[in-house]
Coordinates of C-alpha atoms in Angstrom, one line a residue:
Chain A
M1 CA 0.0 0.0 0.0
I2 CA 1.2 3.4 -1.0
V3 CA -0.2 6.8 0.1
I4 CA 0.6 9.6 -2.3
K5 CA 0.3 13.2 -1.4
I6 CA 0.1 15.5 -4.4
G7 CA 1.1 19.1 -3.5
G8 CA -1.3 21.9 -4.3
G9 CA 1.3 24.1 -5.8
A10 CA 1.3 25.5 -9.4
E11 CA 4.2 23.6 -10.8
I12 CA 3.2 20.1 -10.0
N13 CA 2.7 18.2 -13.3
L14 CA -0.5 16.3 -12.8
E15 CA -0.2 14.6 -16.2
Y16 CA 3.1 13.0 -15.1
V17 CA 1.9 12.2 -11.6
C18 CA -1.4 10.6 -12.8
A19 CA 0.4 8.5 -15.4
D20 CA 2.6 7.0 -12.6
I21 CA -0.5 6.4 -10.4
A22 CA -2.1 4.6 -13.3
A23 CA 1.0 2.4 -13.7
L24 CA 0.9 1.5 -10.0
A25 CA -2.8 0.8 -10.0
Q26 CA -2.5 -1.3 -13.1
A27 CA 0.3 -3.3 -11.4
G28 CA -2.3 -4.1 -8.7
K29 CA -0.7 -2.0 -6.0
P30 CA -3.3 -0.5 -3.6
V31 CA -3.0 3.3 -3.8
V32 CA -4.6 6.2 -1.8
V33 CA -4.2 9.7 -3.1
V34 CA -4.4 12.9 -1.0
H35 CA -4.2 16.2 -2.7
G36 CA -3.5 19.8 -1.8
T37 CA -5.5 22.8 -3.0
G38 CA -3.3 25.9 -2.4
K39 CA -3.0 27.2 -5.9
E40 CA -6.7 26.7 -6.9
A41 CA -8.0 28.0 -3.6
D42 CA -5.9 31.2 -4.1
A43 CA -7.0 31.6 -7.7
L44 CA -10.7 31.2 -6.8
G45 CA -10.3 33.5 -3.9
E46 CA -8.9 36.2 -6.2
R47 CA -11.7 35.6 -8.8
V48 CA -14.5 36.1 -6.2
G49 CA -12.8 39.0 -4.5
Q50 CA -11.8 37.1 -1.4
P51 CA -8.0 36.7 -1.5
A52 CA -6.4 34.1 0.7
K53 CA -4.9 35.2 4.0
H54 CA -2.0 33.2 5.3
V55 CA -1.0 33.4 9.0
T56 CA 2.1 32.3 10.9
S57 CA 2.0 30.7 14.3
P58 CA 4.4 31.6 17.1
Q59 CA 6.2 28.3 16.3
G60 CA 6.8 29.5 12.7
F61 CA 4.2 27.2 10.9
T62 CA 2.2 28.9 8.2
S63 CA -1.4 28.1 7.5
R64 CA -4.4 29.5 5.7
Y65 CA -6.7 31.6 7.8
T66 CA -10.2 30.2 7.2
D67 CA -13.3 32.1 8.3
R68 CA -16.6 30.7 7.1
A69 CA -16.5 32.7 3.8
T70 CA -13.0 31.5 3.1
L71 CA -14.0 27.9 4.0
E72 CA -16.7 28.1 1.3
V73 CA -14.1 29.2 -1.3
F74 CA -11.7 26.5 -0.1
V75 CA -14.4 23.8 -0.3
M76 CA -15.3 24.8 -3.8
A77 CA -11.7 24.7 -4.9
A78 CA -10.8 21.5 -3.0
C79 CA -13.9 19.3 -3.3
G80 CA -15.0 20.9 -6.5
K81 CA -12.3 21.8 -8.9
V82 CA -9.2 19.9 -7.7
N83 CA -10.8 16.7 -6.5
T84 CA -13.4 16.2 -9.3
F85 CA -11.0 16.9 -12.1
L86 CA -8.3 14.8 -10.6
V87 CA -10.8 11.9 -10.4
E88 CA -11.8 12.6 -14.0
R89 CA -8.1 12.7 -15.1
L90 CA -7.4 9.3 -13.4
Q91 CA -10.6 7.8 -14.8
K92 CA -9.4 8.8 -18.3
L93 CA -6.3 6.6 -17.6
G94 CA -8.4 3.6 -16.5
V95 CA -8.0 4.2 -12.8
N96 CA -11.3 3.7 -10.9
A97 CA -10.8 6.8 -8.7
I98 CA -13.4 7.9 -6.2
G99 CA -13.3 11.4 -4.7
L100 CA -13.9 12.1 -1.1
S101 CA -13.1 14.7 1.5
G102 CA -12.6 14.0 5.2
V103 CA -16.2 15.3 5.8
D104 CA -17.7 12.3 3.9
G105 CA -18.6 9.5 6.1
R106 CA -16.5 11.2 8.8
L107 CA -13.4 10.0 7.0
L108 CA -11.1 12.4 8.8
E109 CA -12.1 13.6 12.2
G110 CA -10.4 16.0 14.5
T111 CA -10.6 19.0 16.8
R112 CA -11.5 22.4 15.4
K113 CA -9.2 25.2 16.5
D114 CA -11.8 28.0 16.5
A115 CA -9.3 30.4 18.0
I116 CA -5.7 30.5 16.8
R117 CA -2.7 32.4 18.0
I118 CA -0.7 34.1 15.2
V119 CA 2.2 36.4 14.9
E120 CA 1.6 39.6 12.9
N121 CA 4.2 42.4 12.5
G122 CA 6.1 40.8 15.3
R123 CA 3.2 40.8 17.7
Q124 CA 1.0 37.9 18.8
R125 CA -2.8 38.0 18.6
I126 CA -5.8 35.6 18.6
L127 CA -7.9 35.0 15.5
R128 CA -11.4 33.7 16.1
D129 CA -14.0 32.1 13.8
D130 CA -11.4 29.9 12.2
Y131 CA -12.4 26.7 10.6
T132 CA -9.1 24.8 10.8
G133 CA -8.0 21.8 12.7
K134 CA -5.9 18.7 12.9
V135 CA -6.8 15.2 12.0
E136 CA -7.0 12.9 15.0
K137 CA -9.0 9.9 13.7
V138 CA -9.2 8.2 10.3
N139 CA -12.2 6.1 9.3
A140 CA -9.9 3.4 7.8
D141 CA -12.9 1.0 7.4
L142 CA -14.4 3.2 4.8
L143 CA -11.1 3.3 2.8
R144 CA -10.6 -0.5 3.2
V145 CA -14.1 -1.2 1.9
L146 CA -13.3 0.9 -1.2
L147 CA -9.7 -0.5 -1.7
E148 CA -11.0 -4.1 -1.5
R149 CA -13.2 -3.3 -4.5
N150 CA -10.3 -1.8 -6.4
Y151 CA -11.3 1.8 -6.1
V152 CA -8.6 4.4 -5.7
P153 CA -9.7 6.9 -3.0
V154 CA -8.7 10.5 -3.9
I155 CA -9.0 12.7 -0.8
A156 CA -9.4 16.4 -0.4
P157 CA -7.8 18.1 2.6
L158 CA -10.9 18.8 4.8
A159 CA -11.9 17.0 8.0
I160 CA -15.0 17.1 10.1
S161 CA -14.8 18.3 13.7
Y162 CA -16.4 16.5 16.6
Q163 CA -19.2 19.1 16.4
S164 CA -19.5 18.2 12.7
D165 CA -18.1 21.4 11.3
A166 CA -16.1 21.1 8.1
I167 CA -12.5 22.2 8.8
N168 CA -9.5 23.0 6.6
I169 CA -6.6 20.7 7.5
D170 CA -3.0 20.3 6.4
G171 CA -2.9 17.8 3.6
D172 CA 0.6 16.5 4.4
R173 CA -0.3 15.6 8.0
A174 CA -3.6 14.2 6.9
A175 CA -1.8 11.9 4.4
A176 CA 0.5 10.9 7.2
M177 CA -2.4 10.0 9.5
I178 CA -4.1 8.0 6.6
A179 CA -0.9 6.1 5.8
G180 CA -0.5 5.3 9.5
A181 CA -4.2 4.2 9.9
L182 CA -4.0 1.9 6.8
G183 CA -0.6 0.4 7.7
A184 CA 0.8 1.7 4.5
E185 CA 4.4 0.7 3.6
Q186 CA 5.2 4.0 2.0
L187 CA 4.1 7.6 2.0
V188 CA 5.3 9.7 -1.0
I189 CA 4.9 13.5 -0.7
L190 CA 5.3 15.2 -4.0
S191 CA 5.8 18.9 -4.1
N192 CA 7.6 21.6 -6.1
V193 CA 11.0 20.9 -4.7
P194 CA 13.2 17.8 -5.2
G195 CA 13.1 16.9 -1.5
L196 CA 14.4 18.3 1.7
L197 CA 17.2 20.8 1.0
Q198 CA 20.1 21.4 3.4
N199 CA 20.3 25.0 2.2
F200 CA 16.9 26.1 0.8
P201 CA 16.5 27.0 -2.1
D202 CA 19.7 25.4 -3.4
E203 CA 18.4 22.3 -5.0
S204 CA 21.9 20.8 -5.2
S205 CA 21.8 20.6 -1.4
L206 CA 19.2 17.8 -1.5
I207 CA 19.5 15.4 1.4
A208 CA 19.1 11.9 0.0
K209 CA 18.5 9.9 3.2
I210 CA 17.5 10.7 6.8
D211 CA 17.5 8.2 9.6
K212 CA 14.0 8.0 11.1
H213 CA 15.4 8.7 14.5
R214 CA 16.8 12.0 13.3
V215 CA 13.9 13.3 11.4
E216 CA 12.7 15.7 14.0
Q217 CA 16.1 17.5 14.0
S218 CA 15.5 18.2 10.3
I219 CA 12.6 20.6 11.1
G220 CA 15.3 23.1 12.0
F221 CA 16.5 23.6 8.4
A222 CA 13.1 22.8 6.7
E223 CA 11.7 26.0 5.2
G224 CA 8.2 27.3 5.2
R225 CA 5.7 24.6 3.9
M226 CA 8.4 22.0 4.3
K227 CA 8.2 22.2 8.1
K228 CA 4.8 20.6 8.1
K229 CA 5.9 17.9 5.7
V230 CA 8.7 16.9 8.0
L231 CA 6.3 16.9 10.9
G232 CA 4.0 14.7 8.9
A233 CA 6.9 12.4 8.1
A234 CA 7.7 12.0 11.8
E235 CA 4.0 11.3 12.6
A236 CA 3.8 8.7 9.8
L237 CA 7.0 6.9 10.9
A238 CA 5.7 6.9 14.5
L239 CA 2.5 5.2 13.3
G240 CA 4.5 2.4 11.7
V241 CA 4.9 3.6 8.1
R242 CA 8.1 2.0 6.8
Q243 CA 9.3 4.8 4.5
V244 CA 8.5 8.4 3.8
I245 CA 9.7 10.0 0.6
F246 CA 9.8 13.7 -0.3
A247 CA 10.1 14.0 -4.0
D248 CA 9.7 16.3 -7.0
G249 CA 6.2 16.5 -8.5
R250 CA 7.3 18.6 -11.5
V251 CA 9.3 16.0 -13.4
V252 CA 8.6 13.1 -15.6
Q253 CA 7.9 9.8 -13.8
P254 CA 7.8 11.5 -10.5
L255 CA 6.6 8.5 -8.5
Q256 CA 8.9 6.1 -10.1
R257 CA 11.8 8.4 -9.4
A258 CA 10.7 8.8 -5.8
L259 CA 10.5 5.1 -5.3
E260 CA 14.0 4.7 -6.9
G261 CA 15.4 7.0 -4.2
K262 CA 15.7 10.2 -6.2
G263 CA 14.2 12.4 -3.4
T264 CA 14.7 12.5 0.3
T265 CA 14.0 9.0 1.8
I266 CA 13.3 8.7 5.5
E267 CA 13.2 5.3 7.0
Chain B
M1 CA -35.7 2.4 0.2
I2 CA -36.4 6.1 -0.6
V3 CA -34.6 8.2 -3.1
I4 CA -35.0 11.9 -2.4
K5 CA -34.2 14.6 -4.9
I6 CA -33.7 18.0 -3.4
G7 CA -34.2 20.8 -6.0
G8 CA -31.5 23.3 -6.5
G9 CA -33.8 26.4 -6.3
A10 CA -33.4 29.3 -3.9
E11 CA -36.6 28.7 -1.9
I12 CA -36.0 25.1 -0.8
N13 CA -35.7 25.0 3.0
L14 CA -32.7 22.7 3.6
E15 CA -33.2 22.9 7.4
Y16 CA -36.6 21.3 7.1
V17 CA -35.6 18.8 4.4
C18 CA -32.6 17.6 6.4
A19 CA -34.6 17.3 9.6
D20 CA -36.9 14.9 7.8
I21 CA -34.1 13.0 6.2
A22 CA -32.6 12.5 9.7
A23 CA -35.9 11.2 11.0
L24 CA -36.1 8.7 8.2
A25 CA -32.5 7.6 8.7
Q26 CA -32.9 7.3 12.5
A27 CA -36.0 5.1 11.8
G28 CA -33.6 2.8 9.9
K29 CA -35.0 3.5 6.5
P30 CA -32.4 3.3 3.7
V31 CA -32.1 6.7 2.0
V32 CA -30.3 8.1 -1.0
V33 CA -30.2 11.8 -1.6
V34 CA -29.7 13.5 -5.0
H35 CA -29.4 17.3 -5.1
G36 CA -29.7 20.1 -7.6
T37 CA -27.3 23.0 -7.9
G38 CA -29.1 25.6 -10.0
K39 CA -29.1 28.5 -7.6
E40 CA -25.5 28.1 -6.4
A41 CA -24.1 27.5 -9.9
D42 CA -25.8 30.7 -11.0
A43 CA -24.5 32.6 -8.0
L44 CA -20.9 31.4 -8.5
G45 CA -21.1 32.1 -12.2
E46 CA -22.1 35.7 -11.4
R47 CA -19.3 36.1 -8.8
V48 CA -16.6 34.9 -11.2
G49 CA -18.0 36.9 -14.2
Q50 CA -19.2 33.9 -16.1
P51 CA -23.0 34.0 -15.9
A52 CA -25.0 30.9 -16.6
K53 CA -26.5 30.5 -20.0
H54 CA -29.7 28.4 -20.4
V55 CA -30.8 27.0 -23.7
T56 CA -34.0 25.5 -25.0
S57 CA -34.2 22.4 -27.2
P58 CA -36.6 22.2 -30.2
Q59 CA -38.8 19.9 -27.9
G60 CA -39.1 22.7 -25.4
F61 CA -36.8 21.3 -22.7
T62 CA -34.5 23.9 -21.0
S63 CA -31.0 23.1 -19.9
R64 CA -27.8 24.7 -18.8
Y65 CA -25.3 25.3 -21.6
T66 CA -22.0 23.9 -20.3
D67 CA -18.7 24.6 -22.1
R68 CA -15.6 23.6 -20.2
A69 CA -15.3 26.9 -18.3
T70 CA -18.9 26.6 -17.3
L71 CA -18.4 23.0 -16.3
E72 CA -15.6 24.1 -13.9
V73 CA -18.0 26.6 -12.2
F74 CA -20.7 24.0 -12.1
V75 CA -18.4 21.4 -10.5
M76 CA -17.2 23.9 -7.9
A77 CA -20.8 24.7 -7.0
A78 CA -22.2 21.2 -7.2
C79 CA -19.4 19.0 -5.7
G80 CA -17.9 21.8 -3.6
K81 CA -20.4 24.1 -2.0
V82 CA -23.8 22.3 -2.3
N83 CA -22.6 18.7 -1.8
T84 CA -20.0 19.2 1.0
F85 CA -22.2 21.6 3.0
L86 CA -25.3 19.3 2.6
V87 CA -23.1 16.5 4.0
E88 CA -21.9 18.7 6.8
R89 CA -25.5 19.7 7.6
L90 CA -26.7 16.0 7.7
Q91 CA -23.7 15.0 9.8
K92 CA -24.7 17.7 12.4
L93 CA -28.0 15.9 12.6
G94 CA -26.3 12.5 13.2
V95 CA -26.8 11.2 9.7
N96 CA -23.6 9.5 8.4
A97 CA -23.8 11.2 5.0
I98 CA -21.2 10.6 2.3
G99 CA -20.9 12.9 -0.7
L100 CA -20.3 11.7 -4.2
S101 CA -20.9 12.8 -7.8
G102 CA -21.5 10.5 -10.7
V103 CA -17.9 10.9 -11.7
D104 CA -16.7 9.1 -8.5
G105 CA -16.3 5.4 -9.1
R106 CA -18.2 5.9 -12.4
L107 CA -21.3 6.0 -10.2
L108 CA -23.4 7.6 -13.1
E109 CA -22.3 6.8 -16.6
G110 CA -23.8 8.0 -19.9
T111 CA -23.3 9.5 -23.3
R112 CA -22.0 13.0 -23.6
K113 CA -23.9 15.2 -26.1
D114 CA -21.0 17.3 -27.4
A115 CA -23.2 19.0 -29.9
I116 CA -26.7 20.1 -29.0
R117 CA -29.5 21.6 -31.1
I118 CA -31.1 24.6 -29.6
V119 CA -33.7 27.2 -30.4
E120 CA -32.7 30.8 -30.2
N121 CA -34.9 33.7 -31.3
G122 CA -37.1 31.2 -33.1
R123 CA -34.2 29.7 -35.1
Q124 CA -32.5 26.4 -34.6
R125 CA -28.7 26.1 -34.3
I126 CA -26.0 23.7 -33.1
L127 CA -23.9 24.4 -30.0
R128 CA -20.6 22.5 -29.8
D129 CA -18.2 21.9 -26.9
D130 CA -21.0 21.1 -24.6
Y131 CA -20.3 19.0 -21.5
T132 CA -23.8 17.7 -20.9
G133 CA -25.4 14.3 -21.2
K134 CA -27.9 11.7 -19.9
V135 CA -27.4 9.0 -17.4
E136 CA -27.6 5.5 -18.9
K137 CA -25.9 3.3 -16.3
V138 CA -25.8 3.4 -12.5
N139 CA -23.1 1.7 -10.5
A140 CA -25.6 0.4 -8.0
D141 CA -23.0 -1.9 -6.4
L142 CA -21.1 1.1 -5.0
L143 CA -24.3 2.6 -3.5
R144 CA -25.3 -0.8 -2.0
V145 CA -21.8 -1.2 -0.4
L146 CA -22.3 2.2 1.3
L147 CA -26.0 1.6 2.2
E148 CA -25.2 -1.8 3.8
R149 CA -22.8 0.1 6.1
N150 CA -25.5 2.7 7.0
Y151 CA -24.0 5.5 5.1
V152 CA -26.4 7.9 3.4
P153 CA -25.1 8.7 -0.1
V154 CA -25.5 12.3 -1.2
I155 CA -25.1 12.7 -4.9
A156 CA -24.2 15.7 -7.0
P157 CA -25.7 16.0 -10.5
L158 CA -22.7 15.1 -12.6
A159 CA -22.0 11.9 -14.6
I160 CA -19.0 10.5 -16.4
S161 CA -19.1 9.9 -20.1
Y162 CA -17.9 6.7 -21.8
Q163 CA -14.8 8.7 -22.7
S164 CA -14.4 9.7 -19.0
D165 CA -15.4 13.4 -19.4
A166 CA -17.3 14.8 -16.5
I167 CA -20.7 15.9 -17.7
N168 CA -23.5 18.0 -16.3
I169 CA -26.8 16.0 -16.1
D170 CA -30.3 16.6 -15.1
G171 CA -30.7 15.8 -11.4
D172 CA -34.3 14.7 -11.6
R173 CA -33.7 12.1 -14.3
A174 CA -30.5 11.0 -12.5
A175 CA -32.6 10.4 -9.3
A176 CA -35.1 8.4 -11.4
M177 CA -32.3 6.2 -12.8
I178 CA -30.8 5.7 -9.3
A179 CA -34.2 4.8 -7.8
G180 CA -34.8 2.3 -10.6
A181 CA -31.3 0.8 -10.3
L182 CA -31.7 0.3 -6.6
G183 CA -35.2 -1.0 -6.8
A184 CA -36.4 1.8 -4.5
E185 CA -40.0 1.9 -3.5
Q186 CA -40.4 5.6 -3.6
L187 CA -38.8 8.6 -5.3
V188 CA -39.7 11.9 -3.8
I189 CA -38.9 15.0 -5.9
L190 CA -38.9 18.2 -3.7
S191 CA -38.9 21.5 -5.5
N192 CA -40.3 25.1 -5.1
V193 CA -43.8 24.2 -6.1
P194 CA -46.4 22.0 -4.2
G195 CA -46.4 19.4 -7.0
L196 CA -47.7 19.2 -10.6
L197 CA -50.1 22.1 -11.3
Q198 CA -53.0 21.8 -13.8
N199 CA -52.7 25.6 -14.4
F200 CA -49.2 26.8 -13.6
P201 CA -48.5 28.9 -11.5
D202 CA -51.9 28.6 -9.7
E203 CA -51.0 26.4 -6.7
S204 CA -54.7 25.7 -6.0
S205 CA -54.7 23.7 -9.2
L206 CA -52.5 21.0 -7.7
I207 CA -53.1 17.5 -9.1
A208 CA -53.1 15.1 -6.1
K209 CA -52.9 11.8 -8.0
I210 CA -51.9 10.6 -11.5
D211 CA -52.2 7.1 -12.7
K212 CA -48.9 5.7 -13.8
H213 CA -50.3 4.8 -17.2
R214 CA -51.3 8.5 -17.8
V215 CA -48.1 10.2 -16.6
E216 CA -46.7 10.9 -20.1
Q217 CA -49.8 12.8 -21.0
S218 CA -49.0 15.2 -18.1
I219 CA -45.9 16.5 -19.9
G220 CA -48.3 18.6 -21.9
F221 CA -49.3 20.9 -19.1
A222 CA -46.0 20.6 -17.1
E223 CA -44.2 24.0 -17.2
G224 CA -40.5 24.6 -17.7
R225 CA -38.4 22.6 -15.3
M226 CA -41.4 20.5 -14.4
K227 CA -41.2 18.8 -17.8
K228 CA -38.1 17.0 -16.9
K229 CA -39.5 16.0 -13.6
V230 CA -42.4 14.3 -15.3
L231 CA -40.1 12.6 -17.7
G232 CA -38.0 11.4 -14.8
A233 CA -41.2 10.1 -13.1
A234 CA -42.1 8.2 -16.1
E235 CA -38.6 6.7 -16.3
A236 CA -38.6 5.7 -12.7
L237 CA -42.0 4.0 -12.9
A238 CA -40.9 2.2 -16.0
L239 CA -37.9 0.9 -14.0
G240 CA -40.2 -0.5 -11.3
V241 CA -40.3 2.3 -8.7
R242 CA -43.7 1.9 -7.0
Q243 CA -44.4 5.5 -6.3
V244 CA -43.1 8.9 -7.5
I245 CA -44.1 12.0 -5.5
F246 CA -43.6 15.6 -6.5
A247 CA -43.8 17.8 -3.4
D248 CA -43.0 21.1 -1.8
G249 CA -39.5 21.6 -0.5
R250 CA -40.3 25.0 1.1
V251 CA -42.5 23.9 3.9
V252 CA -42.0 22.3 7.4
Q253 CA -41.8 18.5 7.4
P254 CA -41.6 18.4 3.6
L255 CA -40.8 14.7 3.3
Q256 CA -43.4 13.7 5.9
R257 CA -46.0 15.7 4.0
A258 CA -44.9 14.2 0.7
L259 CA -45.3 10.7 2.1
E260 CA -48.7 11.6 3.5
G261 CA -49.9 12.4 0.0
K262 CA -49.7 16.2 0.2
G263 CA -48.1 16.6 -3.2
T264 CA -48.7 14.9 -6.5
T265 CA -48.5 11.2 -6.2
I266 CA -47.9 9.0 -9.2
E267 CA -48.3 5.3 -8.9

């Protein structure tokens, strides 16, 4: 079993990624896909006059500020445009994909953080009415029922809170939780960098291998979005996933290259 | 088994409709929900500067003209906003809803009509690049797998063509096909009128009962959108559905009233 996280950035080549997913599915390998939404949510926000607002926590993690109006835009981009057309693209390649978000059948459940602490202009303040949270439970039964029937689940980065509010979640960490819950062997995180870089953005400083016992130390030199990916990797490994791979989603045969070790492999 | 079609019009009271769905689900009745998208697709089209365009066929049926850009708006409204937030609303009421569109797992399959004949200013012409079609096959196995596990499927009005293009479909006729494929006893079609009216829009001219052998004759006095509902009813009855009910989705206890005969019952 492989869980594949496809980044939501602009440069990811979905044609290449989906061709590799089709090859894995045709080889009979169970696959679960989790996707990001960043670029499309930003684009839709601009089109409807509600530009995205990103905030930074005191720990230095960035996230999308999501009031109810932003949540609507995010849902339209995530569950609508990205998820449905990714499913369509995979179906064209003969993959029997089925799109879900964490809201569906309570697939991903967690605590909503309705108040978040952020740093703005060097000062901390609290934002309220936020619809974000963190995945704590995965409805693995639902995924297994689908996988047993040879469907490929394609999952949008939303969860449902214990009070049944739809919440925006981090896709990398959701993918880690899913990989852990399913006992996946591998988690491949494709983004717009070749892997974890010792000196961001110098791509020649790619770190090929990290020992699983040293992964948390890597957060120090991970930059921006990569911080959450490293956190997700640590969570997945702690849940028993054998191998986490950060790899480049912009190149031909991105999954094949990732599985051949041409990214950052953590095990 | 009851299949419930919730119209996509502005006046439908989702709070009342969902309360009744929850009551049915809690009573252990298997339920499948199909929803429309009209109002939300129109609203999003306006917001992104791509207003909806409706066309009329030579036979007098109206439909939404759907080029690829319009399809994207439609998908964001249908699979994004309407479907996800309907699932969220049902989850808040304790219903384990799961949102799908006909693209997912090839749930609804049919022929894409890439060229459609329309009447414009009294003259016929052909529109090309249309992403619309008609449902011909239902993946009933997928729905049964979910129903057996007490999920309530909530279905957005899209299908997948045999060439794997996402296509916009008529929700009423899709609901009819689903009801037929599942061997449902009842199909309830909730919209913003009390049922089939002898003299539209005079609501006092409501027809309480129609014999199933005379339903096709009713198309004559059905107005606008109601024409397709009558067509859907005829299709559902031909597929073995015992009873089709057109009822008012604007009132309290809309489903309970429908099942008590306070709409137009066709059997």
